[in-house]
Amino acid sequence: MAVTVISVSATAPLTAAASASPPAMAFWRNCLGFAVLGPFLLMIRRREVARVARGERGLLRREQWRPLLFGFLAATALALHFAAFMTSTRLTSVAMSTALVATQPVWQALIAAGQGVRTPRRTWAGLTLSVLGAAAAGGLDIRSGGTALLGDLLALVGAIAQAGYTALSERSRADVSTSLYSTFTSLVCGLELLAVCRLAHIPLTGFDRSTQLSLLGLLILPQILGLGSLNFALGRTSATTMSVLLLLETPVAALAAWWFMAQGIKPATVPGLMLIIVGVTVVVTSGVAEQATAQQRRHRSTGIPPYPTYAPNPPQPPPAPQHPTFPDTARQDPRVDWSQHTGDESPTVTLTYHGAGAFDTLFLRMPRKEEVDPNPDSPAEALADRSRQR
């Protein structure tokens, strides 16, 4: 967890220390990350990639064009996040840019509320604290004018874009694995950033030594070490704990900027930055408290113990009356059984941070229940069709 926080905290200082254009930095960061992690992710799901290449999965069936469209929009939101956030680090302080982009869970809660999801009171309280903190911290930039205010606004745009990426990913992740989806969105994001650089005549080569070292640091620290240590920690602790700990990115990044770039923090902005961190913490933890209460109620009514917040291999629950059939050679994830007993239609664990980009979202979906024809032509053919669909 310490390696994750330190690696992610290096994102803003490394970006601010470079001299290249922020869109070019965003392109190379995404391109290098895709070049290193893309083949690895495809290797993990090589059988799925082979089936897609042979057309056995029917990836582009008519009903899957809409999820593909949402995936393209998610990649566009991710490209906007990279461009806005990395530009904001040049216009405002590292502490302000990092704190404002960390409000992504607040905007994600607002998007969920707009979609009709019930929002707990604690979430609204945390949202209010975050807004007050952002207003207090950005008040000094408003009075001083200049580019600092524009940098604050771009950081907020980056946070909203990251929240939009998460919401769109939830809509588009239908029949594609996390690895293949992450590779697809990263590729689309890189191509879009390349198109922006070409249209704006932004040079992509000829960088000085400091920019090259910054790109290398972005690849090693947030993109590889940050992602690897995050996945390792998520197998041993809850996603909520990691989300709260990632809020330490703001003070750690500010300390790194002060130490290596002599960029100090204005004392007048400290109370506002603290309010932002407290507000986002309340938003992140509010959903967990409500979920725990709902699980306890279900446990009392059904006798089924609540699903633990973490633990990669939970014990098997009692078999359900109508258990989905799987091929004999397939390994069944034990969490699928638990998802049937929770009563939620689509249980989702989401952990996002701007250091990892497209490789940071984990989804747990319930098995799809196909409609069986009451008068099939052949029982063997019907069973084969259901096996292919799964």
Tab-separated table of C-alpha atoms in Angstrom:
chain	number	residue	atom	x	y	z
A	1	MET	CA	0.000	0.000	0.000
A	2	ALA	CA	2.903	2.369	0.736
A	3	VAL	CA	4.445	1.629	-2.675
A	4	THR	CA	1.079	2.301	-4.324
A	5	VAL	CA	0.646	5.700	-2.651
A	6	ILE	CA	4.227	6.807	-3.330
A	7	SER	CA	4.160	5.631	-6.962
A	8	VAL	CA	0.843	7.334	-7.736
A	9	SER	CA	1.959	10.518	-5.956
A	10	ALA	CA	4.812	10.894	-8.440
A	11	THR	CA	2.377	11.538	-11.319
A	12	ALA	CA	1.874	15.281	-10.870
A	13	PRO	CA	5.478	16.236	-9.936
A	14	LEU	CA	6.936	14.287	-12.867
A	15	THR	CA	4.466	15.885	-15.268
A	16	ALA	CA	5.107	19.382	-13.929
A	17	ALA	CA	8.893	18.931	-14.149
A	18	ALA	CA	8.828	18.098	-17.882
A	19	SER	CA	9.143	20.748	-20.559
A	20	ALA	CA	7.195	19.044	-23.364
A	21	SER	CA	3.611	19.913	-24.236
A	22	PRO	CA	1.075	18.235	-21.898
A	23	PRO	CA	-0.856	16.530	-24.764
A	24	ALA	CA	2.420	15.071	-26.033
A	25	MET	CA	3.255	13.900	-22.517
A	26	ALA	CA	-0.198	12.342	-22.216
A	27	PHE	CA	0.231	10.535	-25.545
A	28	TRP	CA	3.649	9.108	-24.724
A	29	ARG	CA	2.596	8.110	-21.236
A	30	ASN	CA	-0.412	6.226	-22.587
A	31	CYS	CA	1.565	4.813	-25.518
A	32	LEU	CA	4.399	3.518	-23.343
A	33	GLY	CA	1.945	2.087	-20.838
A	34	PHE	CA	0.062	0.301	-23.623
A	35	ALA	CA	3.298	-1.002	-25.183
A	36	VAL	CA	4.392	-2.519	-21.866
A	37	LEU	CA	1.099	-3.627	-20.302
A	38	GLY	CA	-1.000	-4.278	-23.409
A	39	PRO	CA	0.845	-7.424	-24.587
A	40	PHE	CA	0.937	-8.707	-21.001
A	41	LEU	CA	-2.821	-8.257	-20.601
A	42	LEU	CA	-3.483	-9.883	-23.960
A	43	MET	CA	-1.215	-12.766	-22.961
A	44	ILE	CA	-3.344	-13.374	-19.874
A	45	ARG	CA	-6.463	-13.658	-22.058
A	46	ARG	CA	-4.821	-15.160	-25.146
A	47	ARG	CA	-7.556	-17.771	-25.568
A	48	GLU	CA	-10.232	-15.096	-25.556
A	49	VAL	CA	-8.247	-13.024	-28.069
A	50	ALA	CA	-7.897	-16.082	-30.298
A	51	ARG	CA	-11.641	-16.731	-30.142
A	52	VAL	CA	-12.355	-13.102	-31.005
A	53	ALA	CA	-9.915	-13.263	-33.916
A	54	ARG	CA	-11.674	-16.376	-35.227
A	55	GLY	CA	-15.078	-14.775	-34.719
A	56	GLU	CA	-16.326	-17.466	-32.325
A	57	ARG	CA	-17.421	-15.008	-29.650
A	58	GLY	CA	-19.311	-12.829	-32.089
A	59	LEU	CA	-17.801	-9.730	-30.455
A	60	LEU	CA	-19.539	-7.393	-32.875
A	61	ARG	CA	-23.018	-8.857	-32.792
A	62	ARG	CA	-25.807	-6.368	-33.309
A	63	GLU	CA	-26.649	-6.241	-29.599
A	64	GLN	CA	-23.007	-5.517	-28.740
A	65	TRP	CA	-22.581	-2.404	-30.869
A	66	ARG	CA	-23.980	-0.299	-28.043
A	67	PRO	CA	-21.455	-1.575	-25.436
A	68	LEU	CA	-18.719	-0.995	-28.011
A	69	LEU	CA	-19.912	2.586	-28.448
A	70	PHE	CA	-19.832	3.120	-24.685
A	71	GLY	CA	-16.302	1.705	-24.636
A	72	PHE	CA	-15.232	4.205	-27.276
A	73	LEU	CA	-16.798	7.052	-25.280
A	74	ALA	CA	-15.060	5.783	-22.135
A	75	ALA	CA	-11.701	5.869	-23.912
A	76	THR	CA	-12.465	9.420	-25.079
A	77	ALA	CA	-13.221	10.455	-21.492
A	78	LEU	CA	-9.942	8.860	-20.408
A	79	ALA	CA	-8.027	10.833	-23.054
A	80	LEU	CA	-9.707	14.036	-21.868
A	81	HIS	CA	-8.749	13.197	-18.288
A	82	PHE	CA	-5.093	12.714	-19.172
A	83	ALA	CA	-4.897	15.898	-21.235
A	84	ALA	CA	-6.730	18.092	-18.699
A	85	PHE	CA	-4.976	16.783	-15.585
A	86	MET	CA	-1.474	16.865	-17.045
A	87	THR	CA	-2.040	20.397	-18.342
A	88	SER	CA	-3.300	21.565	-14.954
A	89	THR	CA	-0.033	20.578	-13.279
A	90	ARG	CA	1.733	23.249	-15.366
A	91	LEU	CA	-0.754	26.038	-14.632
A	92	THR	CA	-1.412	25.608	-10.922
A	93	SER	CA	0.414	24.088	-7.974
A	94	VAL	CA	0.908	20.346	-7.720
A	95	ALA	CA	-1.034	20.278	-4.429
A	96	MET	CA	-4.080	22.033	-5.907
A	97	SER	CA	-4.065	19.966	-9.097
A	98	THR	CA	-3.791	16.677	-7.197
A	99	ALA	CA	-6.420	17.589	-4.612
A	100	LEU	CA	-8.967	18.735	-7.186
A	101	VAL	CA	-8.524	15.717	-9.451
A	102	ALA	CA	-8.949	13.513	-6.363
A	103	THR	CA	-12.598	14.663	-6.186
A	104	GLN	CA	-13.419	12.051	-8.837
A	105	PRO	CA	-15.526	9.929	-6.387
A	106	VAL	CA	-17.686	13.004	-5.707
A	107	TRP	CA	-18.499	13.465	-9.389
A	108	GLN	CA	-19.028	9.728	-9.766
A	109	ALA	CA	-21.605	9.863	-6.967
A	110	LEU	CA	-23.359	12.745	-8.731
A	111	ILE	CA	-23.466	10.783	-11.988
A	112	ALA	CA	-24.938	7.800	-10.151
A	113	ALA	CA	-27.547	10.057	-8.519
A	114	GLY	CA	-28.444	11.434	-11.943
A	115	GLN	CA	-28.990	7.857	-13.149
A	116	GLY	CA	-31.513	7.259	-10.377
A	117	VAL	CA	-29.256	5.497	-7.860
A	118	ARG	CA	-30.207	6.194	-4.266
A	119	THR	CA	-27.545	8.415	-2.695
A	120	PRO	CA	-26.966	8.168	1.092
A	121	ARG	CA	-27.003	11.297	3.222
A	122	ARG	CA	-23.351	10.802	4.119
A	123	THR	CA	-22.484	11.042	0.423
A	124	TRP	CA	-24.229	14.413	0.140
A	125	ALA	CA	-22.465	15.582	3.306
A	126	GLY	CA	-19.098	14.596	1.864
A	127	LEU	CA	-19.959	16.276	-1.419
A	128	THR	CA	-20.773	19.502	0.444
A	129	LEU	CA	-17.473	19.384	2.334
A	130	SER	CA	-15.542	18.814	-0.894
A	131	VAL	CA	-17.245	21.733	-2.643
A	132	LEU	CA	-16.560	24.029	0.299
A	133	GLY	CA	-12.940	22.890	0.406
A	134	ALA	CA	-12.474	23.447	-3.332
A	135	ALA	CA	-14.026	26.923	-3.054
A	136	ALA	CA	-11.822	27.809	-0.087
A	137	ALA	CA	-8.637	26.489	-1.687
A	138	GLY	CA	-9.372	28.025	-5.074
A	139	GLY	CA	-10.413	31.378	-3.636
A	140	LEU	CA	-6.817	32.532	-3.492
A	141	ASP	CA	-6.309	31.635	-7.157
A	142	ILE	CA	-9.493	33.502	-8.068
A	143	ARG	CA	-8.270	36.652	-6.328
A	144	SER	CA	-4.791	36.428	-7.817
A	145	GLY	CA	-6.020	35.671	-11.340
A	146	GLY	CA	-3.579	34.482	-13.967
A	147	THR	CA	-3.192	30.892	-15.090
A	148	ALA	CA	-3.692	29.336	-11.643
A	149	LEU	CA	-7.489	29.568	-11.895
A	150	LEU	CA	-7.413	27.937	-15.341
A	151	GLY	CA	-5.286	25.154	-13.894
A	152	ASP	CA	-7.831	24.592	-11.112
A	153	LEU	CA	-10.656	24.370	-13.637
A	154	LEU	CA	-8.707	21.905	-15.783
A	155	ALA	CA	-8.066	19.721	-12.720
A	156	LEU	CA	-11.813	19.631	-12.060
A	157	VAL	CA	-12.405	18.752	-15.718
A	158	GLY	CA	-9.929	15.900	-15.301
A	159	ALA	CA	-11.825	14.631	-12.249
A	160	ILE	CA	-15.180	14.801	-14.064
A	161	ALA	CA	-13.702	13.031	-17.095
A	162	GLN	CA	-12.340	10.247	-14.895
A	163	ALA	CA	-15.768	9.842	-13.276
A	164	GLY	CA	-17.329	9.727	-16.734
A	165	TYR	CA	-14.825	7.075	-17.787
A	166	THR	CA	-15.837	4.907	-14.830
A	167	ALA	CA	-19.573	5.348	-15.469
A	168	LEU	CA	-19.227	4.611	-19.186
A	169	SER	CA	-17.053	1.573	-18.470
A	170	GLU	CA	-19.802	0.127	-16.301
A	171	ARG	CA	-22.181	0.434	-19.250
A	172	SER	CA	-19.794	-1.012	-21.830
A	173	ARG	CA	-18.295	-3.945	-19.885
A	174	ALA	CA	-20.845	-6.553	-20.997
A	175	ASP	CA	-19.240	-9.617	-22.577
A	176	VAL	CA	-15.557	-8.642	-22.681
A	177	SER	CA	-12.990	-9.452	-20.009
A	178	THR	CA	-11.253	-6.717	-18.023
A	179	SER	CA	-7.921	-7.395	-19.729
A	180	LEU	CA	-9.250	-7.154	-23.274
A	181	TYR	CA	-11.414	-4.137	-22.459
A	182	SER	CA	-8.506	-2.316	-20.805
A	183	THR	CA	-6.292	-2.927	-23.809
A	184	PHE	CA	-8.994	-1.678	-26.181
A	185	THR	CA	-9.655	1.539	-24.258
A	186	SER	CA	-5.934	2.229	-23.854
A	187	LEU	CA	-5.379	1.816	-27.597
A	188	VAL	CA	-8.279	4.109	-28.492
A	189	CYS	CA	-7.124	6.676	-25.917
A	190	GLY	CA	-3.612	6.705	-27.383
A	191	LEU	CA	-4.879	7.078	-30.950
A	192	GLU	CA	-7.126	9.987	-29.962
A	193	LEU	CA	-4.264	11.775	-28.199
A	194	LEU	CA	-2.077	11.186	-31.261
A	195	ALA	CA	-4.743	12.744	-33.489
A	196	VAL	CA	-4.974	15.793	-31.192
A	197	CYS	CA	-1.198	16.264	-31.290
A	198	ARG	CA	-1.142	15.998	-35.081
A	199	LEU	CA	-4.024	18.412	-35.598
A	200	ALA	CA	-2.518	20.948	-33.189
A	201	HIS	CA	0.978	20.495	-34.697
A	202	ILE	CA	2.416	19.494	-31.316
A	203	PRO	CA	5.880	17.928	-31.665
A	204	LEU	CA	6.195	14.368	-30.399
A	205	THR	CA	9.975	14.059	-30.624
A	206	GLY	CA	13.063	16.071	-29.795
A	207	PHE	CA	12.486	16.164	-26.033
A	208	ASP	CA	15.196	17.279	-23.642
A	209	ARG	CA	16.732	15.070	-20.975
A	210	SER	CA	14.348	16.168	-18.198
A	211	THR	CA	11.278	15.285	-20.276
A	212	GLN	CA	12.709	11.886	-21.199
A	213	LEU	CA	13.424	11.130	-17.546
A	214	SER	CA	9.917	12.282	-16.611
A	215	LEU	CA	8.362	9.933	-19.171
A	216	LEU	CA	10.503	7.081	-17.910
A	217	GLY	CA	9.445	7.878	-14.351
A	218	LEU	CA	5.758	7.965	-15.351
A	219	LEU	CA	6.122	4.553	-16.947
A	220	ILE	CA	7.960	2.917	-14.044
A	221	LEU	CA	6.235	4.528	-11.049
A	222	PRO	CA	2.470	5.082	-11.586
A	223	GLN	CA	2.033	2.872	-14.630
A	224	ILE	CA	3.944	-0.280	-13.578
A	225	LEU	CA	4.774	-0.102	-9.865
A	226	GLY	CA	1.550	1.715	-8.989
A	227	LEU	CA	-0.642	-0.747	-10.868
A	228	GLY	CA	1.247	-3.844	-9.739
A	229	SER	CA	1.312	-2.916	-6.057
A	230	LEU	CA	-2.346	-1.841	-6.215
A	231	ASN	CA	-3.444	-5.215	-7.593
A	232	PHE	CA	-1.314	-6.980	-4.977
A	233	ALA	CA	-2.805	-4.913	-2.144
A	234	LEU	CA	-6.384	-5.381	-3.369
A	235	GLY	CA	-6.023	-9.122	-2.804
A	236	ARG	CA	-5.298	-8.472	0.876
A	237	THR	CA	-7.367	-5.433	1.804
A	238	SER	CA	-10.640	-3.819	0.808
A	239	ALA	CA	-11.106	-1.463	-2.133
A	240	THR	CA	-12.499	1.193	0.217
A	241	THR	CA	-9.336	1.154	2.334
A	242	MET	CA	-7.196	1.604	-0.760
A	243	SER	CA	-9.438	4.398	-2.039
A	244	VAL	CA	-9.028	6.286	1.240
A	245	LEU	CA	-5.274	5.693	1.343
A	246	LEU	CA	-4.912	6.981	-2.215
A	247	LEU	CA	-6.134	10.348	-0.930
A	248	LEU	CA	-2.715	10.637	0.720
A	249	GLU	CA	-1.495	11.364	-2.800
A	250	THR	CA	-2.211	15.066	-2.255
A	251	PRO	CA	0.172	15.668	0.688
A	252	VAL	CA	2.799	13.249	-0.661
A	253	ALA	CA	2.763	14.916	-4.105
A	254	ALA	CA	2.931	18.367	-2.491
A	255	LEU	CA	5.917	17.257	-0.385
A	256	ALA	CA	7.663	15.851	-3.482
A	257	ALA	CA	7.053	19.090	-5.404
A	258	TRP	CA	8.453	21.118	-2.494
A	259	TRP	CA	11.510	18.883	-2.142
A	260	PHE	CA	12.462	18.475	-5.815
A	261	MET	CA	10.949	21.576	-7.439
A	262	ALA	CA	10.984	24.097	-4.565
A	263	GLN	CA	7.229	24.540	-5.047
A	264	GLY	CA	5.727	25.582	-1.735
A	265	ILE	CA	2.145	25.407	-0.484
A	266	LYS	CA	0.315	28.619	0.284
A	267	PRO	CA	-0.836	28.506	3.925
A	268	ALA	CA	-4.220	29.963	2.967
A	269	THR	CA	-5.007	26.909	0.814
A	270	VAL	CA	-4.255	24.294	3.503
A	271	PRO	CA	-7.730	24.363	5.191
A	272	GLY	CA	-9.452	24.012	1.822
A	273	LEU	CA	-7.213	21.106	0.814
A	274	MET	CA	-7.961	19.364	4.097
A	275	LEU	CA	-11.706	19.836	3.574
A	276	ILE	CA	-11.428	18.273	0.119
A	277	ILE	CA	-9.659	15.216	1.521
A	278	VAL	CA	-12.167	14.837	4.363
A	279	GLY	CA	-15.141	15.260	2.018
A	280	VAL	CA	-13.881	12.689	-0.483
A	281	THR	CA	-13.176	10.281	2.393
A	282	VAL	CA	-16.778	10.605	3.554
A	283	VAL	CA	-18.042	9.971	0.021
A	284	VAL	CA	-15.843	6.901	-0.434
A	285	THR	CA	-16.846	5.328	2.881
A	286	SER	CA	-20.553	6.198	2.807
A	287	GLY	CA	-21.518	3.462	0.379
A	288	VAL	CA	-19.660	0.822	2.372
A	289	ALA	CA	-21.581	1.609	5.565
A	290	GLU	CA	-24.922	1.362	3.753
A	291	GLN	CA	-23.899	-1.869	2.034
A	292	ALA	CA	-22.824	-3.419	5.348
A	293	THR	CA	-26.195	-2.520	6.903
A	294	ALA	CA	-28.058	-4.052	3.956
A	295	GLN	CA	-25.980	-7.224	4.169
A	296	GLN	CA	-26.720	-7.554	7.887
A	297	ARG	CA	-30.441	-7.230	7.159
A	298	ARG	CA	-30.244	-9.912	4.483
A	299	HIS	CA	-28.248	-12.102	6.845
A	300	ARG	CA	-30.945	-11.837	9.504
A	301	SER	CA	-33.720	-12.531	6.986
A	302	THR	CA	-32.105	-15.320	4.940
A	303	GLY	CA	-29.450	-16.750	7.254
A	304	ILE	CA	-26.734	-16.311	4.611
A	305	PRO	CA	-23.557	-14.677	5.994
A	306	PRO	CA	-22.529	-11.361	4.392
A	307	TYR	CA	-19.917	-11.399	1.648
A	308	PRO	CA	-16.562	-10.199	3.050
A	309	THR	CA	-15.182	-6.881	1.872
A	310	TYR	CA	-12.041	-8.613	0.652
A	311	ALA	CA	-10.443	-12.110	0.687
A	312	PRO	CA	-9.733	-13.511	-2.786
A	313	ASN	CA	-11.097	-17.027	-2.054
A	314	PRO	CA	-14.189	-16.852	0.180
A	315	PRO	CA	-15.852	-20.111	1.282
A	316	GLN	CA	-18.544	-21.651	-0.879
A	317	PRO	CA	-22.171	-20.918	0.159
A	318	PRO	CA	-24.866	-23.586	0.165
A	319	PRO	CA	-25.899	-24.601	-3.354
A	320	ALA	CA	-28.780	-22.610	-4.804
A	321	PRO	CA	-31.934	-24.425	-6.015
A	322	GLN	CA	-31.356	-23.248	-9.601
A	323	HIS	CA	-27.605	-23.237	-10.056
A	324	PRO	CA	-26.272	-22.149	-13.492
A	325	THR	CA	-24.648	-24.920	-15.504
A	326	PHE	CA	-21.024	-24.556	-16.548
A	327	PRO	CA	-18.834	-26.758	-18.744
A	328	ASP	CA	-16.977	-29.452	-16.810
A	329	THR	CA	-13.606	-27.991	-17.780
A	330	ALA	CA	-14.410	-24.437	-16.673
A	331	ARG	CA	-13.268	-23.089	-13.324
A	332	GLN	CA	-16.087	-21.366	-11.514
A	333	ASP	CA	-15.238	-18.249	-9.541
A	334	PRO	CA	-16.604	-18.704	-5.991
A	335	ARG	CA	-17.642	-15.044	-5.937
A	336	VAL	CA	-20.230	-15.795	-8.617
A	337	ASP	CA	-22.135	-17.939	-6.130
A	338	TRP	CA	-22.090	-15.171	-3.561
A	339	SER	CA	-23.350	-12.671	-6.116
A	340	GLN	CA	-26.520	-14.751	-6.467
A	341	HIS	CA	-27.291	-14.489	-2.754
A	342	THR	CA	-26.745	-10.773	-2.280
A	343	GLY	CA	-29.905	-9.756	-4.123
A	344	ASP	CA	-28.058	-7.118	-6.188
A	345	GLU	CA	-28.542	-7.274	-9.945
A	346	SER	CA	-24.988	-6.152	-10.725
A	347	PRO	CA	-22.587	-6.077	-7.768
A	348	THR	CA	-19.620	-3.920	-8.721
A	349	VAL	CA	-16.287	-3.158	-7.096
A	350	THR	CA	-14.752	-0.013	-8.542
A	351	LEU	CA	-11.395	1.519	-7.654
A	352	THR	CA	-10.068	4.251	-9.904
A	353	TYR	CA	-7.118	6.558	-9.772
A	354	HIS	CA	-5.576	8.679	-12.480
A	355	GLY	CA	-2.202	6.958	-12.270
A	356	ALA	CA	-3.373	3.665	-13.780
A	357	GLY	CA	-5.861	4.921	-16.338
A	358	ALA	CA	-7.683	2.103	-18.075
A	359	PHE	CA	-6.256	-0.733	-16.001
A	360	ASP	CA	-7.959	0.031	-12.717
A	361	THR	CA	-11.565	-1.167	-12.727
A	362	LEU	CA	-12.749	-4.580	-11.546
A	363	PHE	CA	-16.278	-5.790	-12.214
A	364	LEU	CA	-18.085	-8.756	-10.690
A	365	ARG	CA	-21.160	-9.650	-12.690
A	366	MET	CA	-23.841	-12.241	-12.049
A	367	PRO	CA	-24.099	-15.070	-14.585
A	368	ARG	CA	-26.476	-14.316	-17.405
A	369	LYS	CA	-29.755	-16.245	-17.345
A	370	GLU	CA	-30.666	-17.202	-20.872
A	371	GLU	CA	-34.294	-17.714	-21.815
A	372	VAL	CA	-34.879	-21.363	-22.704
A	373	ASP	CA	-37.299	-22.225	-25.460
A	374	PRO	CA	-40.069	-24.413	-23.978
A	375	ASN	CA	-40.136	-26.513	-27.193
A	376	PRO	CA	-36.568	-26.801	-28.446
A	377	ASP	CA	-35.951	-28.671	-31.641
A	378	SER	CA	-33.207	-30.728	-30.063
A	379	PRO	CA	-32.101	-30.805	-26.403
A	380	ALA	CA	-28.507	-31.380	-27.472
A	381	GLU	CA	-28.548	-28.387	-29.814
A	382	ALA	CA	-30.093	-26.170	-27.113
A	383	LEU	CA	-27.409	-27.234	-24.622
A	384	ALA	CA	-24.662	-26.557	-27.183
A	385	ASP	CA	-26.081	-23.108	-27.930
A	386	ARG	CA	-26.130	-22.187	-24.227
A	387	SER	CA	-22.532	-23.412	-23.843
A	388	ARG	CA	-21.387	-21.256	-26.763
A	389	GLN	CA	-23.182	-18.220	-25.378
A	390	ARG	CA	-21.392	-18.616	-22.047
